[in-house]
Amino acid sequence: MHIILSDFMSLDGVVQAPGGEEEDTDGGFAHGGWSMPYFDPEAMGPVLDEVMATTEALLFGRRTWQTMAAAWPGRAGDPFADRMNEIPKYVASRTLTQDDLTWSGSTLLPPDDLIGAVRELRAQDGGGLQVMGSALARCAADRARPGRRVPADDRAGPA
């Protein structure tokens, strides 16, 4: 599998849940939902659909997995939500156990060898392993592929 990085990130590097004010208040963050006023479903919808169509599994850190697991199971019936609920999910956490992972298709990666586990996933044939909004998981993915650079994507618009 190849790595796909997908974040909602502010220009100053904040990676925080974009959905709503109450969604992710960790660390005293008071600006949840910051991206929604600027989200254009006509522009972003096809890009997100294309990325999800090539994604074979998701890789999350604990915080992002907990936020997603609280949101997506209740949205069944929407094609994007259905895809989120059925796709395999891998979780990097030192505090969660496999029994904590109640969102369907979720698997805990071994915390003592996270880099090795991500390398094993990458070695599998198939589509993309998408790191969706997890700074921790993104760092693990970067370390699992030393010397790689992520090219700019012109679909994001002009700089």
Short mmCIF file of N, CA and C in Angstrom, two decimals:
data_model
loop_
_atom_site.label_atom_id
_atom_site.label_comp_id
_atom_site.label_asym_id
_atom_site.label_seq_id
_atom_site.Cartn_x
_atom_site.Cartn_y
_atom_site.Cartn_z
N MET A 1 0.85 -1.19 0.00
CA MET A 1 0.00 0.00 0.00
C MET A 1 0.89 1.24 0.00
N HIS A 2 0.38 2.29 -0.56
CA HIS A 2 1.10 3.55 -0.51
C HIS A 2 0.43 4.46 0.52
N ILE A 3 1.18 5.43 1.02
CA ILE A 3 0.69 6.34 2.06
C ILE A 3 -0.01 7.53 1.40
N ILE A 4 -1.19 7.87 1.92
CA ILE A 4 -1.93 9.07 1.52
C ILE A 4 -2.08 9.91 2.78
N LEU A 5 -1.61 11.16 2.75
CA LEU A 5 -1.76 12.06 3.89
C LEU A 5 -2.92 13.00 3.61
N SER A 6 -3.84 13.11 4.56
CA SER A 6 -5.03 13.93 4.39
C SER A 6 -5.32 14.66 5.69
N ASP A 7 -5.13 15.98 5.69
CA ASP A 7 -5.34 16.78 6.90
C ASP A 7 -6.17 18.01 6.58
N PHE A 8 -6.92 18.46 7.57
CA PHE A 8 -7.45 19.81 7.59
C PHE A 8 -6.50 20.56 8.51
N MET A 9 -5.65 21.42 7.92
CA MET A 9 -4.62 22.10 8.68
C MET A 9 -4.69 23.60 8.41
N SER A 10 -4.58 24.38 9.49
CA SER A 10 -4.55 25.82 9.33
C SER A 10 -3.18 26.23 8.79
N LEU A 11 -3.07 27.46 8.32
CA LEU A 11 -1.81 27.94 7.77
C LEU A 11 -0.70 27.97 8.82
N ASP A 12 -1.08 28.04 10.11
CA ASP A 12 -0.05 28.05 11.16
C ASP A 12 0.19 26.66 11.74
N GLY A 13 -0.29 25.61 11.05
CA GLY A 13 0.05 24.25 11.42
C GLY A 13 -0.87 23.55 12.40
N VAL A 14 -2.00 24.14 12.73
CA VAL A 14 -2.94 23.50 13.65
C VAL A 14 -3.69 22.40 12.92
N VAL A 15 -3.63 21.18 13.46
CA VAL A 15 -4.41 20.06 12.93
C VAL A 15 -5.45 19.76 13.99
N GLN A 16 -6.66 20.21 13.76
CA GLN A 16 -7.73 20.08 14.75
C GLN A 16 -9.00 19.69 14.01
N ALA A 17 -9.89 18.98 14.69
CA ALA A 17 -11.14 18.55 14.06
C ALA A 17 -11.88 19.75 13.47
N PRO A 18 -12.28 19.67 12.21
CA PRO A 18 -12.89 20.82 11.56
C PRO A 18 -14.41 20.88 11.66
N GLY A 19 -15.05 19.85 12.19
CA GLY A 19 -16.49 19.71 12.05
C GLY A 19 -17.37 20.65 12.84
N GLY A 20 -17.06 20.91 14.09
CA GLY A 20 -17.93 21.75 14.90
C GLY A 20 -17.23 22.24 16.15
N GLU A 21 -17.79 23.26 16.78
CA GLU A 21 -17.17 23.89 17.94
C GLU A 21 -16.89 22.91 19.07
N GLU A 22 -17.79 21.97 19.28
CA GLU A 22 -17.67 21.03 20.40
C GLU A 22 -16.89 19.76 20.04
N GLU A 23 -16.49 19.62 18.80
CA GLU A 23 -15.94 18.35 18.33
C GLU A 23 -14.60 17.99 18.94
N ASP A 24 -13.70 18.93 19.10
CA ASP A 24 -12.36 18.62 19.59
C ASP A 24 -11.83 19.81 20.36
N THR A 25 -12.01 19.79 21.67
CA THR A 25 -11.60 20.92 22.51
C THR A 25 -10.34 20.61 23.30
N ASP A 26 -9.65 19.52 22.98
CA ASP A 26 -8.42 19.16 23.69
C ASP A 26 -7.43 20.32 23.68
N GLY A 27 -6.72 20.47 24.79
CA GLY A 27 -5.70 21.51 24.90
C GLY A 27 -6.28 22.90 24.96
N GLY A 28 -7.59 23.02 25.28
CA GLY A 28 -8.21 24.33 25.38
C GLY A 28 -8.53 24.96 24.03
N PHE A 29 -8.49 24.17 22.96
CA PHE A 29 -8.76 24.71 21.62
C PHE A 29 -10.21 25.17 21.55
N ALA A 30 -10.41 26.43 21.23
CA ALA A 30 -11.75 27.01 21.24
C ALA A 30 -12.25 27.37 19.84
N HIS A 31 -11.64 26.81 18.81
CA HIS A 31 -12.00 27.19 17.45
C HIS A 31 -12.44 26.00 16.62
N GLY A 32 -13.06 25.00 17.24
CA GLY A 32 -13.57 23.86 16.49
C GLY A 32 -14.52 24.34 15.41
N GLY A 33 -14.52 23.65 14.30
CA GLY A 33 -15.36 24.05 13.18
C GLY A 33 -14.74 25.15 12.34
N TRP A 34 -13.46 25.45 12.60
CA TRP A 34 -12.79 26.57 11.95
C TRP A 34 -12.80 26.50 10.43
N SER A 35 -12.83 25.31 9.85
CA SER A 35 -12.74 25.22 8.39
C SER A 35 -14.09 25.23 7.69
N MET A 36 -15.16 24.96 8.41
CA MET A 36 -16.46 24.80 7.76
C MET A 36 -16.94 26.04 7.01
N PRO A 37 -16.70 27.27 7.50
CA PRO A 37 -17.14 28.43 6.71
C PRO A 37 -16.46 28.52 5.34
N TYR A 38 -15.33 27.85 5.19
CA TYR A 38 -14.56 27.92 3.95
C TYR A 38 -14.67 26.65 3.11
N PHE A 39 -15.38 25.65 3.60
CA PHE A 39 -15.47 24.37 2.92
C PHE A 39 -16.45 24.48 1.75
N ASP A 40 -15.99 24.14 0.57
CA ASP A 40 -16.82 24.17 -0.63
C ASP A 40 -17.04 22.74 -1.10
N PRO A 41 -18.24 22.16 -0.83
CA PRO A 41 -18.47 20.76 -1.20
C PRO A 41 -18.36 20.50 -2.70
N GLU A 42 -18.65 21.50 -3.53
CA GLU A 42 -18.52 21.29 -4.98
C GLU A 42 -17.06 21.16 -5.39
N ALA A 43 -16.18 21.87 -4.70
CA ALA A 43 -14.75 21.79 -5.02
C ALA A 43 -14.10 20.61 -4.32
N MET A 44 -14.42 20.41 -3.05
CA MET A 44 -13.74 19.38 -2.26
C MET A 44 -14.37 18.00 -2.38
N GLY A 45 -15.67 17.94 -2.62
CA GLY A 45 -16.37 16.66 -2.69
C GLY A 45 -15.74 15.67 -3.66
N PRO A 46 -15.51 16.07 -4.91
CA PRO A 46 -14.89 15.15 -5.87
C PRO A 46 -13.48 14.73 -5.46
N VAL A 47 -12.72 15.64 -4.85
CA VAL A 47 -11.36 15.30 -4.41
C VAL A 47 -11.42 14.27 -3.30
N LEU A 48 -12.29 14.51 -2.31
CA LEU A 48 -12.43 13.56 -1.20
C LEU A 48 -12.93 12.21 -1.69
N ASP A 49 -13.89 12.22 -2.62
CA ASP A 49 -14.39 10.96 -3.18
C ASP A 49 -13.29 10.19 -3.90
N GLU A 50 -12.46 10.91 -4.67
CA GLU A 50 -11.37 10.26 -5.41
C GLU A 50 -10.35 9.66 -4.45
N VAL A 51 -10.01 10.40 -3.41
CA VAL A 51 -9.03 9.89 -2.44
C VAL A 51 -9.60 8.66 -1.74
N MET A 52 -10.86 8.71 -1.33
CA MET A 52 -11.46 7.56 -0.64
C MET A 52 -11.59 6.35 -1.57
N ALA A 53 -11.79 6.59 -2.86
CA ALA A 53 -11.91 5.48 -3.80
C ALA A 53 -10.60 4.71 -3.94
N THR A 54 -9.47 5.37 -3.71
CA THR A 54 -8.18 4.70 -3.82
C THR A 54 -7.63 4.28 -2.46
N THR A 55 -8.38 4.56 -1.40
CA THR A 55 -7.95 4.23 -0.04
C THR A 55 -8.41 2.82 0.32
N GLU A 56 -7.48 2.01 0.76
CA GLU A 56 -7.78 0.64 1.16
C GLU A 56 -7.92 0.48 2.67
N ALA A 57 -7.29 1.39 3.43
CA ALA A 57 -7.36 1.35 4.89
C ALA A 57 -7.01 2.73 5.42
N LEU A 58 -7.40 2.98 6.68
CA LEU A 58 -7.11 4.25 7.35
C LEU A 58 -6.15 4.01 8.49
N LEU A 59 -5.29 4.99 8.76
CA LEU A 59 -4.36 4.95 9.88
C LEU A 59 -4.61 6.17 10.75
N PHE A 60 -4.94 5.93 12.02
CA PHE A 60 -5.26 7.01 12.96
C PHE A 60 -4.38 6.95 14.19
N GLY A 61 -4.16 8.11 14.81
CA GLY A 61 -3.70 8.17 16.19
C GLY A 61 -4.92 8.08 17.09
N ARG A 62 -4.70 7.95 18.39
CA ARG A 62 -5.79 7.76 19.34
C ARG A 62 -6.83 8.88 19.29
N ARG A 63 -6.38 10.13 19.40
CA ARG A 63 -7.34 11.25 19.46
C ARG A 63 -8.21 11.32 18.21
N THR A 64 -7.59 11.20 17.05
CA THR A 64 -8.37 11.28 15.82
C THR A 64 -9.32 10.09 15.71
N TRP A 65 -8.84 8.89 16.08
CA TRP A 65 -9.73 7.72 16.03
C TRP A 65 -10.93 7.95 16.95
N GLN A 66 -10.71 8.45 18.17
CA GLN A 66 -11.82 8.67 19.10
C GLN A 66 -12.82 9.68 18.55
N THR A 67 -12.33 10.74 17.93
CA THR A 67 -13.22 11.74 17.35
C THR A 67 -14.03 11.13 16.20
N MET A 68 -13.36 10.41 15.32
CA MET A 68 -14.03 9.79 14.18
C MET A 68 -15.01 8.70 14.62
N ALA A 69 -14.60 7.89 15.60
CA ALA A 69 -15.46 6.80 16.08
C ALA A 69 -16.71 7.34 16.76
N ALA A 70 -16.64 8.54 17.29
CA ALA A 70 -17.82 9.15 17.90
C ALA A 70 -18.76 9.74 16.85
N ALA A 71 -18.24 10.05 15.66
CA ALA A 71 -19.03 10.75 14.65
C ALA A 71 -19.61 9.84 13.57
N TRP A 72 -18.81 8.95 12.98
CA TRP A 72 -19.22 8.27 11.75
C TRP A 72 -20.22 7.14 11.91
N PRO A 73 -20.17 6.32 12.95
CA PRO A 73 -21.14 5.22 13.02
C PRO A 73 -22.60 5.68 13.00
N GLY A 74 -22.89 6.86 13.49
CA GLY A 74 -24.26 7.37 13.51
C GLY A 74 -24.71 8.01 12.21
N ARG A 75 -23.88 8.01 11.21
CA ARG A 75 -24.22 8.66 9.93
C ARG A 75 -24.45 7.67 8.80
N ALA A 76 -24.81 6.46 9.13
CA ALA A 76 -25.02 5.42 8.11
C ALA A 76 -26.08 5.88 7.11
N GLY A 77 -25.92 5.42 5.87
CA GLY A 77 -26.87 5.76 4.82
C GLY A 77 -26.31 6.76 3.82
N ASP A 78 -25.28 7.49 4.20
CA ASP A 78 -24.58 8.40 3.30
C ASP A 78 -23.41 7.63 2.70
N PRO A 79 -23.19 7.70 1.38
CA PRO A 79 -22.11 6.90 0.77
C PRO A 79 -20.74 7.12 1.41
N PHE A 80 -20.38 8.37 1.72
CA PHE A 80 -19.08 8.63 2.34
C PHE A 80 -19.05 8.04 3.75
N ALA A 81 -20.12 8.21 4.51
CA ALA A 81 -20.18 7.64 5.87
C ALA A 81 -20.12 6.12 5.82
N ASP A 82 -20.84 5.53 4.88
CA ASP A 82 -20.80 4.07 4.76
C ASP A 82 -19.39 3.58 4.47
N ARG A 83 -18.68 4.29 3.61
CA ARG A 83 -17.29 3.92 3.30
C ARG A 83 -16.42 4.06 4.55
N MET A 84 -16.59 5.13 5.31
CA MET A 84 -15.82 5.33 6.54
C MET A 84 -16.09 4.20 7.53
N ASN A 85 -17.32 3.74 7.59
CA ASN A 85 -17.68 2.71 8.56
C ASN A 85 -17.23 1.31 8.15
N GLU A 86 -17.09 1.05 6.85
CA GLU A 86 -16.76 -0.31 6.41
C GLU A 86 -15.27 -0.52 6.16
N ILE A 87 -14.52 0.54 5.95
CA ILE A 87 -13.10 0.41 5.60
C ILE A 87 -12.28 -0.05 6.81
N PRO A 88 -11.23 -0.85 6.61
CA PRO A 88 -10.36 -1.22 7.74
C PRO A 88 -9.66 0.02 8.31
N LYS A 89 -9.54 0.03 9.63
CA LYS A 89 -8.94 1.15 10.34
C LYS A 89 -7.85 0.63 11.27
N TYR A 90 -6.66 1.24 11.22
CA TYR A 90 -5.55 0.88 12.10
C TYR A 90 -5.31 2.05 13.05
N VAL A 91 -5.08 1.73 14.33
CA VAL A 91 -4.99 2.75 15.36
C VAL A 91 -3.66 2.65 16.09
N ALA A 92 -2.97 3.79 16.18
CA ALA A 92 -1.72 3.89 16.94
C ALA A 92 -2.05 4.49 18.31
N SER A 93 -1.90 3.69 19.36
CA SER A 93 -2.20 4.18 20.71
C SER A 93 -1.45 3.36 21.74
N ARG A 94 -0.98 4.06 22.78
CA ARG A 94 -0.37 3.37 23.92
C ARG A 94 -1.38 3.19 25.05
N THR A 95 -2.53 3.84 24.95
CA THR A 95 -3.50 3.80 26.05
C THR A 95 -4.75 3.00 25.75
N LEU A 96 -5.15 2.90 24.49
CA LEU A 96 -6.32 2.11 24.14
C LEU A 96 -5.94 0.64 24.04
N THR A 97 -6.93 -0.22 24.24
CA THR A 97 -6.76 -1.65 24.02
C THR A 97 -7.64 -2.05 22.84
N GLN A 98 -7.44 -3.25 22.32
CA GLN A 98 -8.28 -3.71 21.22
C GLN A 98 -9.75 -3.72 21.63
N ASP A 99 -10.04 -4.03 22.90
CA ASP A 99 -11.43 -4.04 23.37
C ASP A 99 -12.06 -2.64 23.34
N ASP A 100 -11.25 -1.59 23.43
CA ASP A 100 -11.76 -0.21 23.37
C ASP A 100 -12.19 0.17 21.96
N LEU A 101 -11.70 -0.54 20.96
CA LEU A 101 -11.93 -0.16 19.57
C LEU A 101 -13.25 -0.75 19.07
N THR A 102 -14.33 -0.07 19.39
CA THR A 102 -15.67 -0.56 19.09
C THR A 102 -16.16 -0.17 17.69
N TRP A 103 -15.50 0.77 17.04
CA TRP A 103 -15.88 1.16 15.68
C TRP A 103 -15.50 0.02 14.75
N SER A 104 -16.43 -0.44 13.95
CA SER A 104 -16.21 -1.64 13.12
C SER A 104 -14.95 -1.51 12.26
N GLY A 105 -14.23 -2.61 12.17
CA GLY A 105 -13.05 -2.67 11.33
C GLY A 105 -11.80 -2.06 11.92
N SER A 106 -11.81 -1.71 13.22
CA SER A 106 -10.66 -1.06 13.85
C SER A 106 -9.73 -2.09 14.48
N THR A 107 -8.43 -1.90 14.25
CA THR A 107 -7.39 -2.79 14.76
C THR A 107 -6.31 -1.96 15.43
N LEU A 108 -5.92 -2.35 16.63
CA LEU A 108 -4.85 -1.67 17.35
C LEU A 108 -3.50 -2.16 16.84
N LEU A 109 -2.63 -1.22 16.48
CA LEU A 109 -1.27 -1.57 16.08
C LEU A 109 -0.43 -1.78 17.34
N PRO A 110 0.59 -2.65 17.28
CA PRO A 110 1.41 -2.89 18.47
C PRO A 110 2.17 -1.63 18.86
N PRO A 111 1.92 -1.08 20.06
CA PRO A 111 2.54 0.19 20.43
C PRO A 111 4.06 0.11 20.56
N ASP A 112 4.60 -1.08 20.79
CA ASP A 112 6.05 -1.21 20.94
C ASP A 112 6.78 -1.30 19.59
N ASP A 113 6.04 -1.43 18.49
CA ASP A 113 6.67 -1.48 17.17
C ASP A 113 5.75 -0.85 16.12
N LEU A 114 5.37 0.38 16.36
CA LEU A 114 4.46 1.07 15.46
C LEU A 114 5.08 1.25 14.07
N ILE A 115 6.34 1.65 14.03
CA ILE A 115 7.00 1.86 12.73
C ILE A 115 7.05 0.56 11.95
N GLY A 116 7.40 -0.53 12.62
CA GLY A 116 7.43 -1.83 11.95
C GLY A 116 6.06 -2.24 11.44
N ALA A 117 5.02 -1.97 12.23
CA ALA A 117 3.65 -2.31 11.82
C ALA A 117 3.24 -1.52 10.58
N VAL A 118 3.58 -0.23 10.55
CA VAL A 118 3.25 0.59 9.38
C VAL A 118 4.04 0.12 8.16
N ARG A 119 5.28 -0.25 8.37
CA ARG A 119 6.07 -0.80 7.25
C ARG A 119 5.44 -2.08 6.71
N GLU A 120 4.94 -2.93 7.59
CA GLU A 120 4.27 -4.15 7.14
C GLU A 120 3.02 -3.83 6.33
N LEU A 121 2.24 -2.84 6.78
CA LEU A 121 1.06 -2.44 6.02
C LEU A 121 1.46 -1.92 4.64
N ARG A 122 2.50 -1.10 4.60
CA ARG A 122 2.97 -0.55 3.33
C ARG A 122 3.45 -1.64 2.38
N ALA A 123 3.98 -2.72 2.92
CA ALA A 123 4.51 -3.80 2.09
C ALA A 123 3.40 -4.62 1.43
N GLN A 124 2.18 -4.48 1.92
CA GLN A 124 1.06 -5.22 1.33
C GLN A 124 0.71 -4.65 -0.03
N ASP A 125 0.22 -5.51 -0.91
CA ASP A 125 -0.27 -5.05 -2.20
C ASP A 125 -1.57 -4.30 -1.97
N GLY A 126 -1.88 -3.40 -2.88
CA GLY A 126 -3.16 -2.73 -2.80
C GLY A 126 -3.06 -1.23 -2.95
N GLY A 127 -4.14 -0.57 -2.59
CA GLY A 127 -4.27 0.86 -2.74
C GLY A 127 -3.59 1.64 -1.64
N GLY A 128 -4.28 2.68 -1.18
CA GLY A 128 -3.69 3.60 -0.24
C GLY A 128 -3.99 3.29 1.21
N LEU A 129 -3.03 3.63 2.06
CA LEU A 129 -3.20 3.65 3.51
C LEU A 129 -3.28 5.12 3.86
N GLN A 130 -4.49 5.60 4.14
CA GLN A 130 -4.70 7.03 4.34
C GLN A 130 -4.54 7.41 5.80
N VAL A 131 -3.66 8.37 6.04
CA VAL A 131 -3.50 8.97 7.35
C VAL A 131 -4.40 10.20 7.34
N MET A 132 -5.51 10.11 8.06
CA MET A 132 -6.53 11.14 8.00
C MET A 132 -6.51 11.97 9.29
N GLY A 133 -5.90 13.14 9.23
CA GLY A 133 -5.97 14.09 10.33
C GLY A 133 -5.22 13.72 11.59
N SER A 134 -4.31 12.80 11.56
CA SER A 134 -3.59 12.38 12.77
C SER A 134 -2.14 12.80 12.67
N ALA A 135 -1.75 13.79 13.47
CA ALA A 135 -0.35 14.21 13.46
C ALA A 135 0.56 13.07 13.90
N LEU A 136 0.16 12.31 14.94
CA LEU A 136 0.98 11.20 15.43
C LEU A 136 1.12 10.12 14.36
N ALA A 137 0.02 9.73 13.76
CA ALA A 137 0.07 8.68 12.74
C ALA A 137 0.84 9.17 11.51
N ARG A 138 0.72 10.46 11.19
CA ARG A 138 1.46 11.01 10.06
C ARG A 138 2.96 10.91 10.32
N CYS A 139 3.39 11.21 11.55
CA CYS A 139 4.82 11.10 11.89
C CYS A 139 5.29 9.65 11.76
N ALA A 140 4.47 8.71 12.20
CA ALA A 140 4.83 7.29 12.08
C ALA A 140 4.93 6.89 10.61
N ALA A 141 4.00 7.37 9.80
CA ALA A 141 4.04 7.05 8.37
C ALA A 141 5.28 7.65 7.72
N ASP A 142 5.62 8.88 8.11
CA ASP A 142 6.83 9.50 7.56
C ASP A 142 8.08 8.72 7.95
N ARG A 143 8.15 8.27 9.20
CA ARG A 143 9.32 7.51 9.65
C ARG A 143 9.38 6.14 8.99
N ALA A 144 8.24 5.62 8.58
CA ALA A 144 8.22 4.31 7.93
C ALA A 144 8.66 4.39 6.47
N ARG A 145 8.85 5.56 5.97
CA ARG A 145 9.29 5.74 4.58
C ARG A 145 10.36 6.84 4.52
N PRO A 146 11.55 6.57 5.05
CA PRO A 146 12.60 7.58 5.11
C PRO A 146 13.00 8.08 3.73
N GLY A 147 13.33 9.37 3.68
CA GLY A 147 13.81 9.96 2.44
C GLY A 147 12.73 10.33 1.44
N ARG A 148 11.47 10.10 1.78
CA ARG A 148 10.38 10.40 0.85
C ARG A 148 9.89 11.82 1.07
N ARG A 149 9.55 12.49 -0.01
CA ARG A 149 8.97 13.82 0.06
C ARG A 149 7.55 13.74 -0.48
N VAL A 150 6.67 14.51 0.10
CA VAL A 150 5.29 14.54 -0.34
C VAL A 150 5.15 15.67 -1.36
N PRO A 151 4.79 15.37 -2.62
CA PRO A 151 4.67 16.43 -3.62
C PRO A 151 3.44 17.29 -3.38
N ALA A 152 3.51 18.54 -3.78
CA ALA A 152 2.35 19.42 -3.70
C ALA A 152 1.30 18.91 -4.67
N ASP A 153 0.05 19.12 -4.34
CA ASP A 153 -1.05 18.65 -5.17
C ASP A 153 -1.75 19.87 -5.75
N ASP A 154 -1.75 20.02 -7.07
CA ASP A 154 -2.32 21.20 -7.69
C ASP A 154 -3.83 21.29 -7.52
N ARG A 155 -4.49 20.20 -7.09
CA ARG A 155 -5.94 20.27 -6.88
C ARG A 155 -6.28 21.13 -5.67
N ALA A 156 -5.30 21.40 -4.80
CA ALA A 156 -5.55 22.20 -3.62
C ALA A 156 -5.70 23.67 -3.97
N GLY A 157 -5.38 24.05 -5.19
CA GLY A 157 -5.51 25.44 -5.62
C GLY A 157 -4.19 26.17 -5.56
N PRO A 158 -4.19 27.44 -5.97
CA PRO A 158 -2.94 28.20 -5.99
C PRO A 158 -2.43 28.45 -4.58
N ALA A 159 -1.11 28.58 -4.48
CA ALA A 159 -0.48 28.83 -3.17
C ALA A 159 -0.73 30.25 -2.72
#
